């Protein structure tokens, strides 16, 4: 853009990056070892860093320590999983109990049944099934929707991420030149290795655009098995649904017999006890959960109306060796019933508002083209003056400001997600002091970038 913010951002990147490199020499050494046997030196490509990631050694409460021994306040939250914080005594106790009595049988145990009951209570579902990751949950929900409707085409939201199975890897982060028109976004794959013909099974519509969905449904409603969406888009910062949007899509799906699927992998158990379903009062036919429901262990679930879920009893395959095993079920049940209590959500909401308001004040004071979003445990700073409505707005955010903020805050003891598409996660173990550390580092950043 070439204004003073850009000039200062470039200078900050040049000054802060060498400091970060100097403070993370053990990470660099571990990267050099890791890349011998792990592509990009990481377990998952989302963990990669340029030129290397910061490797962590441990976490306690709301803090993490990297392999160089540096302590940070953790706002990364394991990409949104650690709303319980690290090593919470209730979770440690649940995992310890499971470790002593058997972590895996591939036979359903009582704790798994109790975990299912709690998920159904929270999210107003008739029935659930378990999986091991958000990817599996959305893959299975789409299978069930296709089986229940006898239709094949999947509708998703342009620019949304639902995991890494082929059907949903279209129109995730399309480049501006490959996006096609707003009326009918092109179905561009996010990865190599996806057969080009798969594009015909996935169509996209922009978020917060009822007319675009209406047009598609009028033309092709009878081909659509489902519409899968994050009720709050959380892979381009945070984009809220406009008032009435979810209700209108709910009505459209009902009218055309299309299964409406909420992907609550990020929002479930974070933005409210009952996730976006509670926050917006709109009930989908199916909903997918992962991340925070496991209390830091790898589990996932999807569920919804009995009339849709019952197709599992009539020929739709849903299975997995590790699904709902007693280790993850014990941790998940303890997280949902003993840690993430109604009081915990009050605490998360207070902390979230303290953080978002503190950052918003600094933004206003220094006139940054940015805004904050506050959803309790989840929130973000987006480098665009007006709130985002959809993916196309995200392409207008000031990437260079994010890129300067990242080394700046990390160098000041704030551990954040690498990537401006992410957002912060606050845990029940965070304190006001932790929040103020972020606000202080960010306010200093605002002053420097606006100087
Ligand atoms: C909204 C959403 N759905 C699905 C997934 C996939 O989950 P997982 O990484 O556990 O496969 C993610 C991951 O970030 C996500 O944000």
Short mmCIF file of C-alpha atoms and ligand atoms in Angstrom, two decimals:
data_model
loop_
_atom_site.label_atom_id
_atom_site.label_comp_id
_atom_site.label_asym_id
_atom_site.label_seq_id
_atom_site.Cartn_x
_atom_site.Cartn_y
_atom_site.Cartn_z
CA UNK A 1 0.00 0.00 0.00
CA UNK A 2 3.02 2.22 0.45
CA UNK A 3 1.80 4.28 3.45
CA UNK A 4 3.68 4.82 6.71
CA UNK A 5 2.26 1.62 8.17
CA UNK A 6 3.80 -0.41 5.35
CA UNK A 7 7.14 1.36 5.60
CA UNK A 8 7.25 0.80 9.34
CA UNK A 9 6.09 -2.81 8.98
CA UNK A 10 9.00 -3.57 6.65
CA UNK A 11 11.42 -1.95 9.11
CA UNK A 12 9.93 -3.89 12.05
CA UNK A 13 10.22 -7.19 10.17
CA UNK A 14 13.88 -6.39 9.39
CA UNK A 15 14.62 -5.55 13.03
CA UNK A 16 12.56 -8.18 14.83
CA UNK A 17 13.29 -11.24 12.68
CA UNK A 18 17.04 -11.40 13.50
CA UNK A 19 16.17 -11.01 17.22
CA UNK A 20 13.73 -13.92 16.97
CA UNK A 21 16.32 -16.05 15.17
CA UNK A 22 18.95 -15.25 17.80
CA UNK A 23 16.57 -16.28 20.60
CA UNK A 24 15.57 -19.59 18.97
CA UNK A 25 18.84 -21.33 18.17
CA UNK A 26 17.68 -24.58 19.80
CA UNK A 27 14.59 -24.53 17.56
CA UNK A 28 16.84 -24.08 14.56
CA UNK A 29 18.97 -27.05 15.62
CA UNK A 30 15.88 -29.21 16.19
CA UNK A 31 14.57 -28.15 12.79
CA UNK A 32 17.80 -29.25 11.12
CA UNK A 33 17.44 -32.64 12.80
CA UNK A 34 13.69 -32.90 12.14
CA UNK A 35 13.86 -32.12 8.44
CA UNK A 36 15.98 -35.22 7.89
CA UNK A 37 12.96 -37.39 8.55
CA UNK A 38 9.88 -35.12 8.54
CA UNK A 39 8.96 -33.12 5.40
CA UNK A 40 9.32 -29.41 6.35
CA UNK A 41 10.60 -30.64 9.73
CA UNK A 42 7.09 -30.90 11.16
CA UNK A 43 4.34 -33.41 11.91
CA UNK A 44 1.72 -31.48 9.91
CA UNK A 45 2.29 -28.84 7.22
CA UNK A 46 0.30 -26.29 9.25
CA UNK A 47 3.11 -26.40 11.83
CA UNK A 48 5.82 -25.34 9.40
CA UNK A 49 7.60 -22.01 9.86
CA UNK A 50 9.76 -19.72 7.78
CA UNK A 51 12.69 -20.37 7.93
CA UNK A 52 11.93 -22.82 10.79
CA UNK A 53 9.18 -23.14 13.38
CA UNK A 54 9.51 -22.49 17.10
CA UNK A 55 9.47 -25.94 18.74
CA UNK A 56 7.83 -26.24 22.15
CA UNK A 57 9.00 -28.33 25.07
CA UNK A 58 6.17 -28.03 27.61
CA UNK A 59 3.05 -26.20 28.68
CA UNK A 60 1.57 -25.45 32.11
CA UNK A 61 -1.63 -23.48 32.68
CA UNK A 62 -1.73 -20.60 30.22
CA UNK A 63 2.01 -20.70 29.47
CA UNK A 64 4.32 -22.63 27.16
CA UNK A 65 8.11 -23.01 27.01
CA UNK A 66 10.09 -23.48 23.82
CA UNK A 67 13.12 -25.72 23.38
CA UNK A 68 15.41 -22.74 24.07
CA UNK A 69 13.76 -22.46 27.50
CA UNK A 70 11.90 -19.21 26.72
CA UNK A 71 8.55 -18.85 28.49
CA UNK A 72 5.55 -17.39 26.65
CA UNK A 73 1.92 -16.68 27.42
CA UNK A 74 0.13 -19.06 25.09
CA UNK A 75 -2.47 -17.59 22.74
CA UNK A 76 -1.88 -20.23 20.08
CA UNK A 77 -3.77 -22.82 22.14
CA UNK A 78 -2.76 -25.70 19.91
CA UNK A 79 -4.83 -24.19 17.06
CA UNK A 80 -7.80 -23.72 19.32
CA UNK A 81 -7.82 -27.02 21.25
CA UNK A 82 -6.46 -25.96 24.62
CA UNK A 83 -9.35 -24.03 26.12
CA UNK A 84 -8.71 -26.08 29.28
CA UNK A 85 -5.09 -24.82 29.30
CA UNK A 86 -2.10 -27.07 29.70
CA UNK A 87 -1.82 -29.88 32.25
CA UNK A 88 -5.10 -28.96 33.96
CA UNK A 89 -5.33 -31.12 37.13
CA UNK A 90 -8.78 -32.50 36.15
CA UNK A 91 -7.52 -33.54 32.74
CA UNK A 92 -4.32 -35.00 34.18
CA UNK A 93 -6.44 -37.04 36.61
CA UNK A 94 -8.75 -38.29 33.83
CA UNK A 95 -5.85 -39.29 31.59
CA UNK A 96 -4.03 -40.91 34.51
CA UNK A 97 -7.12 -42.97 35.37
CA UNK A 98 -7.47 -44.11 31.75
CA UNK A 99 -3.75 -44.90 31.48
CA UNK A 100 -4.03 -47.15 34.54
CA UNK A 101 -7.17 -48.97 33.46
CA UNK A 102 -6.75 -49.30 29.70
CA UNK A 103 -6.57 -46.62 27.02
CA UNK A 104 -7.94 -48.59 24.14
CA UNK A 105 -10.11 -51.63 23.55
CA UNK A 106 -11.96 -50.86 20.29
CA UNK A 107 -14.99 -51.82 22.37
CA UNK A 108 -17.34 -49.09 23.56
CA UNK A 109 -16.95 -48.21 27.25
CA UNK A 110 -19.26 -46.42 29.67
CA UNK A 111 -17.15 -43.26 29.65
CA UNK A 112 -17.66 -43.06 25.87
CA UNK A 113 -21.42 -43.32 26.33
CA UNK A 114 -21.29 -40.54 28.95
CA UNK A 115 -19.18 -38.39 26.58
CA UNK A 116 -21.82 -38.90 23.85
CA UNK A 117 -24.60 -37.94 26.29
CA UNK A 118 -22.81 -34.72 27.23
CA UNK A 119 -22.21 -33.74 23.58
CA UNK A 120 -25.90 -34.35 22.79
CA UNK A 121 -26.97 -32.27 25.80
CA UNK A 122 -24.69 -29.32 25.01
CA UNK A 123 -25.33 -29.09 21.33
CA UNK A 124 -28.96 -30.30 21.25
CA UNK A 125 -28.19 -33.35 19.11
CA UNK A 126 -30.21 -36.58 19.05
CA UNK A 127 -27.26 -38.84 18.26
CA UNK A 128 -23.49 -38.61 17.77
CA UNK A 129 -20.66 -40.76 16.48
CA UNK A 130 -16.97 -40.33 17.22
CA UNK A 131 -13.94 -39.77 14.98
CA UNK A 132 -10.32 -38.76 15.59
CA UNK A 133 -9.92 -35.38 13.90
CA UNK A 134 -11.95 -32.54 12.49
CA UNK A 135 -11.13 -33.85 9.02
CA UNK A 136 -12.72 -37.20 9.79
CA UNK A 137 -15.75 -35.56 11.39
CA UNK A 138 -16.56 -33.45 8.31
CA UNK A 139 -15.75 -36.36 5.98
CA UNK A 140 -18.15 -38.63 7.84
CA UNK A 141 -20.88 -35.99 8.14
CA UNK A 142 -20.74 -35.44 4.37
CA UNK A 143 -20.89 -39.22 3.77
CA UNK A 144 -23.95 -39.45 6.00
CA UNK A 145 -25.60 -36.48 4.25
CA UNK A 146 -24.97 -38.05 0.84
CA UNK A 147 -26.28 -41.40 2.03
CA UNK A 148 -29.38 -39.87 3.63
CA UNK A 149 -30.30 -37.79 0.56
CA UNK A 150 -29.07 -40.06 -2.24
CA UNK A 151 -27.42 -36.96 -3.75
CA UNK A 152 -23.73 -36.34 -4.45
CA UNK A 153 -22.96 -32.62 -4.76
CA UNK A 154 -21.60 -30.76 -1.74
CA UNK A 155 -21.99 -27.02 -1.28
CA UNK A 156 -19.41 -25.19 0.83
CA UNK A 157 -18.50 -21.61 1.58
CA UNK A 158 -15.80 -19.94 -0.49
CA UNK A 159 -12.58 -19.67 1.50
CA UNK A 160 -13.57 -22.05 4.29
CA UNK A 161 -11.41 -24.88 5.61
CA UNK A 162 -13.04 -28.12 6.75
CA UNK A 163 -10.00 -30.41 6.91
CA UNK A 164 -7.91 -32.18 4.31
CA UNK A 165 -10.16 -34.77 2.64
CA UNK A 166 -10.64 -34.29 -1.10
CA UNK A 167 -14.27 -33.14 -1.22
CA UNK A 168 -13.67 -30.09 0.99
CA UNK A 169 -10.26 -29.15 -0.42
CA UNK A 170 -11.84 -26.98 -3.09
CA UNK A 171 -12.20 -23.21 -2.88
CA UNK A 172 -10.29 -23.05 0.42
CA UNK A 173 -7.70 -20.36 -0.26
CA UNK A 174 -8.25 -19.52 -3.93
CA UNK A 175 -5.89 -16.91 -5.34
CA UNK A 176 -7.66 -13.77 -6.48
CA UNK A 177 -6.87 -14.58 -10.13
CA UNK A 178 -8.32 -18.11 -9.89
CA UNK A 179 -11.45 -17.30 -7.91
CA UNK A 180 -13.93 -16.73 -10.70
CA UNK A 181 -16.83 -14.33 -10.33
CA UNK A 182 -18.61 -13.66 -7.07
CA UNK A 183 -21.82 -15.01 -8.60
CA UNK A 184 -20.31 -18.45 -9.22
CA UNK A 185 -16.93 -18.94 -7.52
CA UNK A 186 -14.60 -21.36 -9.29
CA UNK A 187 -13.86 -24.73 -7.63
CA UNK A 188 -10.06 -24.56 -7.33
CA UNK A 189 -8.26 -27.38 -5.41
CA UNK A 190 -6.03 -26.39 -2.46
CA UNK A 191 -3.53 -29.18 -3.02
CA UNK A 192 -1.77 -31.19 -5.65
CA UNK A 193 -2.87 -34.81 -5.70
CA UNK A 194 -6.60 -34.20 -5.94
CA UNK A 195 -8.14 -35.58 -9.14
CA UNK A 196 -9.36 -32.66 -11.26
CA UNK A 197 -12.68 -34.46 -11.86
CA UNK A 198 -13.47 -34.15 -8.13
CA UNK A 199 -14.20 -30.46 -8.77
CA UNK A 200 -17.61 -31.37 -10.13
CA UNK A 201 -18.79 -32.63 -6.72
CA UNK A 202 -18.02 -29.43 -4.79
CA UNK A 203 -19.60 -26.05 -5.42
CA UNK A 204 -18.93 -22.89 -3.41
CA UNK A 205 -20.94 -19.83 -2.48
CA UNK A 206 -19.71 -16.71 -0.64
CA UNK A 207 -20.41 -16.37 3.10
CA UNK A 208 -23.10 -13.92 4.22
CA UNK A 209 -24.71 -13.92 0.79
CA UNK A 210 -28.23 -15.34 0.88
CA UNK A 211 -28.97 -14.41 -2.74
CA UNK A 212 -25.98 -16.37 -4.08
CA UNK A 213 -27.10 -19.45 -2.12
CA UNK A 214 -30.68 -18.95 -3.24
CA UNK A 215 -29.62 -18.83 -6.90
CA UNK A 216 -27.59 -22.02 -6.56
CA UNK A 217 -30.39 -23.82 -4.71
CA UNK A 218 -32.97 -22.74 -7.30
CA UNK A 219 -30.78 -24.05 -10.12
CA UNK A 220 -29.28 -27.17 -8.54
CA UNK A 221 -31.06 -27.76 -5.23
CA UNK A 222 -32.14 -31.29 -6.19
CA UNK A 223 -28.47 -32.30 -6.75
CA UNK A 224 -27.20 -30.98 -3.41
CA UNK A 225 -26.64 -33.45 -0.59
CA UNK A 226 -25.55 -30.84 1.93
CA UNK A 227 -24.35 -27.36 2.62
CA UNK A 228 -21.42 -27.43 5.04
CA UNK A 229 -20.35 -24.17 6.69
CA UNK A 230 -18.54 -22.81 9.68
CA UNK A 231 -21.34 -20.77 11.29
CA UNK A 232 -18.58 -18.33 12.23
CA UNK A 233 -15.78 -18.41 9.67
CA UNK A 234 -12.62 -19.01 11.67
CA UNK A 235 -9.95 -19.73 9.12
CA UNK A 236 -9.69 -16.19 7.78
CA UNK A 237 -9.49 -14.49 11.16
CA UNK A 238 -13.05 -14.41 12.48
CA UNK A 239 -16.04 -13.57 10.29
CA UNK A 240 -19.42 -13.36 11.99
CA UNK A 241 -22.64 -14.31 10.25
CA UNK A 242 -24.82 -11.28 9.53
CA UNK A 243 -28.10 -11.17 11.44
CA UNK A 244 -30.61 -13.45 9.71
CA UNK A 245 -28.03 -15.18 7.47
CA UNK A 246 -27.94 -18.53 9.27
CA UNK A 247 -31.74 -18.53 9.59
CA UNK A 248 -32.16 -17.86 5.87
CA UNK A 249 -29.77 -20.68 4.94
CA UNK A 250 -31.55 -22.96 7.41
CA UNK A 251 -34.85 -22.25 5.61
CA UNK A 252 -33.31 -22.77 2.17
CA UNK A 253 -31.88 -26.15 3.18
CA UNK A 254 -35.21 -27.25 4.63
CA UNK A 255 -37.08 -26.16 1.51
CA UNK A 256 -34.74 -28.06 -0.84
CA UNK A 257 -34.16 -31.13 1.34
CA UNK A 258 -30.45 -30.29 1.67
CA UNK A 259 -28.68 -31.43 4.87
CA UNK A 260 -27.42 -28.32 6.69
CA UNK A 261 -24.08 -29.09 8.39
CA UNK A 262 -22.37 -26.79 10.89
CA UNK A 263 -18.62 -27.28 11.09
CA UNK A 264 -18.11 -26.38 14.76
CA UNK A 265 -14.59 -27.80 14.91
CA UNK A 266 -13.35 -24.39 16.07
CA UNK A 267 -16.49 -22.78 17.50
CA UNK A 268 -17.92 -25.75 19.42
CA UNK A 269 -17.27 -25.54 23.18
CA UNK A 270 -15.32 -22.29 22.72
CA UNK A 271 -17.65 -19.44 21.73
CA UNK A 272 -20.31 -20.65 24.21
CA UNK A 273 -21.05 -23.80 26.17
CA UNK A 274 -23.25 -24.90 23.27
CA UNK A 275 -21.04 -23.41 20.54
CA UNK A 276 -22.51 -21.44 17.64
CA UNK A 277 -25.72 -23.48 17.90
CA UNK A 278 -26.35 -21.83 21.26
CA UNK A 279 -24.93 -18.43 20.35
CA UNK A 280 -27.10 -17.97 17.26
CA UNK A 281 -30.03 -20.23 18.15
CA UNK A 282 -30.01 -21.97 14.77
CA UNK A 283 -30.09 -25.77 14.72
CA UNK A 284 -28.38 -27.52 11.79
CA UNK A 285 -29.22 -31.09 10.72
CA UNK A 286 -25.69 -32.24 11.53
CA UNK A 287 -22.76 -30.60 13.35
CA UNK A 288 -19.06 -31.50 13.51
CA UNK A 289 -16.80 -31.11 16.55
CA UNK A 290 -13.11 -31.67 17.34
CA UNK A 291 -10.34 -29.55 18.92
CA UNK A 292 -11.66 -28.19 22.26
CA UNK A 293 -14.05 -31.08 22.99
CA UNK A 294 -11.11 -33.40 23.67
CA UNK A 295 -9.49 -31.38 26.45
CA UNK A 296 -6.20 -31.49 24.56
CA UNK A 297 -6.46 -35.07 23.32
CA UNK A 298 -7.15 -36.03 19.68
CA UNK A 299 -10.83 -36.71 19.35
CA UNK A 300 -13.76 -35.58 17.24
CA UNK A 301 -17.46 -36.19 16.86
CA UNK A 302 -20.35 -35.37 14.60
CA UNK A 303 -24.04 -35.75 15.17
CA UNK A 304 -27.47 -34.30 14.81
CA UNK A 305 -30.98 -35.32 13.96
CA UNK A 306 -31.85 -38.97 14.47
CA UNK A 307 -33.59 -39.12 11.08
CA UNK A 308 -30.26 -38.30 9.39
CA UNK A 309 -27.91 -40.17 11.74
CA UNK A 310 -30.01 -43.34 11.52
CA UNK A 311 -28.76 -43.92 7.97
CA UNK A 312 -25.71 -45.36 9.77
CA UNK A 313 -28.00 -48.23 10.75
CA UNK A 314 -29.07 -48.63 7.13
CA UNK A 315 -25.93 -48.94 5.07
CA UNK A 316 -23.83 -45.77 5.52
CA UNK A 317 -20.32 -46.65 6.73
CA UNK A 318 -19.01 -44.80 9.81
CA UNK A 319 -16.14 -46.43 11.63
CA UNK A 320 -12.58 -46.15 12.96
CA UNK A 321 -10.39 -48.26 15.25
CA UNK A 322 -9.66 -45.48 17.73
CA UNK A 323 -13.08 -43.76 17.65
CA UNK A 324 -14.16 -42.66 21.13
CA UNK A 325 -11.60 -44.75 22.98
CA UNK A 326 -11.54 -44.51 26.80
CA UNK A 327 -8.46 -42.26 26.87
CA UNK A 328 -9.92 -39.44 24.77
CA UNK A 329 -13.42 -39.98 26.12
CA UNK A 330 -12.20 -39.58 29.71
CA UNK A 331 -10.28 -36.41 28.85
CA UNK A 332 -13.14 -35.02 26.78
CA UNK A 333 -15.77 -35.80 29.40
CA UNK A 334 -13.66 -34.20 32.15
CA UNK A 335 -13.08 -31.15 29.93
CA UNK A 336 -16.77 -30.67 29.19
CA UNK A 337 -18.24 -31.52 32.58
CA UNK A 338 -15.55 -30.55 35.10
CA UNK A 339 -13.50 -27.79 33.49
CA UNK A 340 -15.62 -26.00 30.89
CA UNK A 341 -18.46 -25.31 33.32
CA UNK A 342 -20.88 -22.35 33.02
CA UNK A 343 -18.57 -20.38 35.37
CA UNK A 344 -15.63 -21.09 33.09
CA UNK A 345 -17.45 -19.47 30.18
CA UNK A 346 -18.05 -16.35 32.28
CA UNK A 347 -14.31 -16.21 33.01
CA UNK A 348 -13.43 -16.78 29.31
CA UNK A 349 -15.84 -14.07 28.27
CA UNK A 350 -14.31 -11.56 30.72
CA UNK A 351 -10.79 -12.39 29.56
CA UNK A 352 -11.78 -12.22 25.88
CA UNK A 353 -13.35 -8.81 26.29
CA UNK A 354 -10.35 -7.53 28.25
CA UNK A 355 -8.05 -8.63 25.44
CA UNK A 356 -10.19 -7.43 22.54
CA UNK A 357 -10.96 -4.08 24.18
CA UNK A 358 -7.34 -3.53 25.18
CA UNK A 359 -6.18 -4.17 21.61
CA UNK A 360 -9.03 -2.10 20.11
CA UNK A 361 -8.01 0.84 22.29
CA UNK A 362 -4.43 0.68 20.99
CA UNK A 363 -5.69 0.38 17.40
CA UNK A 364 -7.85 3.47 17.83
CA UNK A 365 -5.13 5.45 19.60
CA UNK A 366 -2.67 4.91 16.76
CA UNK A 367 -5.14 4.90 13.87
CA UNK A 368 -4.25 1.44 12.56
CA UNK A 369 -6.35 0.02 9.72
CA UNK A 370 -7.44 -2.88 11.93
CA UNK A 371 -10.24 -4.12 14.16
CA UNK A 372 -10.76 -6.78 16.82
CA UNK A 373 -13.34 -9.54 17.17
CA UNK A 374 -14.32 -10.87 20.61
CA UNK A 375 -16.02 -14.25 21.05
CA UNK A 376 -14.90 -15.15 24.54
CA UNK A 377 -12.24 -17.84 24.28
CA UNK A 378 -11.73 -16.97 20.59
CA UNK A 379 -11.01 -13.64 18.99
CA UNK A 380 -8.61 -11.90 16.68
CA UNK A 381 -7.09 -8.76 15.29
CA UNK A 382 -7.81 -8.35 11.57
CA UNK A 383 -5.74 -5.81 9.68
CA UNK A 384 -8.62 -4.14 7.85
CA UNK A 385 -10.59 -1.22 9.25
CA UNK A 386 -14.05 -2.70 8.60
CA UNK A 387 -15.22 -6.11 9.78
CA UNK A 388 -15.00 -8.88 7.18
CA UNK A 389 -18.09 -10.31 5.51
CA UNK A 390 -16.48 -13.08 3.49
CA UNK A 391 -13.28 -14.49 1.99
CA UNK A 392 -12.96 -11.76 -0.64
CA UNK A 393 -12.73 -9.18 2.16
CA UNK A 394 -9.97 -11.24 3.77
CA UNK A 395 -7.87 -10.78 0.63
CA UNK A 396 -7.92 -7.03 1.36
CA UNK A 397 -6.38 -7.36 4.83
CA UNK A 398 -2.94 -5.81 5.35
CA UNK A 399 -0.73 -8.92 5.40
CA UNK A 400 2.43 -6.89 6.01
CA UNK A 401 1.01 -5.60 9.31
CA UNK A 402 0.33 -9.14 10.48
CA UNK A 403 3.81 -10.22 9.35
CA UNK A 404 5.38 -7.45 11.40
CA UNK A 405 3.21 -8.13 14.45
CA UNK A 406 4.16 -11.81 14.65
CA UNK A 407 7.90 -11.53 15.48
CA UNK A 408 7.16 -8.39 17.53
CA UNK A 409 4.78 -10.11 19.97
CA UNK A 410 6.69 -13.40 20.05
CA UNK A 411 9.87 -11.49 20.96
CA UNK A 412 7.89 -10.02 23.85
CA UNK A 413 6.71 -13.32 25.32
CA UNK A 414 3.40 -13.84 23.48
CA UNK A 415 3.09 -17.16 21.65
CA UNK A 416 0.79 -16.78 18.65
CA UNK A 417 -0.29 -18.89 15.72
CA UNK A 418 1.81 -18.49 12.59
CA UNK A 419 -0.60 -17.16 9.93
CA UNK A 420 -3.07 -14.30 9.77
CA UNK A 421 -5.90 -16.73 9.00
CA UNK A 422 -5.79 -17.93 12.62
CA UNK A 423 -7.02 -16.28 15.81
CA UNK A 424 -6.18 -16.31 19.50
CA UNK A 425 -7.40 -18.95 21.92
CA UNK A 426 -7.73 -18.17 25.63
CA UNK A 427 -7.87 -20.91 28.25
CA UNK A 428 -9.63 -21.10 31.59
CA UNK A 429 -6.18 -21.03 33.20
CA UNK A 430 -5.27 -17.63 31.73
CA UNK A 431 -5.25 -14.70 34.12
CA UNK A 432 -5.72 -10.95 33.77
CA UNK A 433 -1.92 -10.62 33.95
CA UNK A 434 -1.57 -12.95 30.95
CA UNK A 435 -4.08 -10.92 28.98
CA UNK A 436 -2.37 -7.65 29.90
CA UNK A 437 0.95 -9.03 28.64
CA UNK A 438 -0.58 -9.41 25.18
CA UNK A 439 -2.25 -5.98 25.29
CA UNK A 440 1.00 -4.34 26.36
CA UNK A 441 3.04 -6.00 23.61
CA UNK A 442 0.40 -5.19 21.01
CA UNK A 443 0.03 -1.56 22.11
CA UNK A 444 3.79 -1.11 21.75
CA UNK A 445 3.54 -2.66 18.28
CA UNK A 446 0.79 -0.20 17.31
CA UNK A 447 2.95 2.72 18.44
CA UNK A 448 5.93 1.42 16.46
CA UNK A 449 4.03 0.69 13.27
CA UNK A 450 2.23 4.05 13.38
CA UNK A 451 5.34 6.10 14.20
C1 LIG B 1 -13.32 -25.41 10.79
C2 LIG B 1 -12.40 -26.58 10.71
N1 LIG B 1 -12.89 -27.75 10.29
C3 LIG B 1 -12.10 -28.85 10.22
C4 LIG B 1 -10.77 -28.78 10.56
C5 LIG B 1 -9.91 -30.00 10.46
O1 LIG B 1 -9.59 -30.47 11.72
P1 LIG B 1 -8.32 -31.40 11.94
O2 LIG B 1 -7.12 -30.54 11.75
O3 LIG B 1 -8.50 -31.91 13.34
O4 LIG B 1 -8.40 -32.49 10.93
C6 LIG B 1 -10.23 -27.57 11.01
C7 LIG B 1 -8.80 -27.47 11.38
O5 LIG B 1 -8.29 -26.43 11.69
C8 LIG B 1 -11.07 -26.43 11.08
O6 LIG B 1 -10.60 -25.25 11.48
#
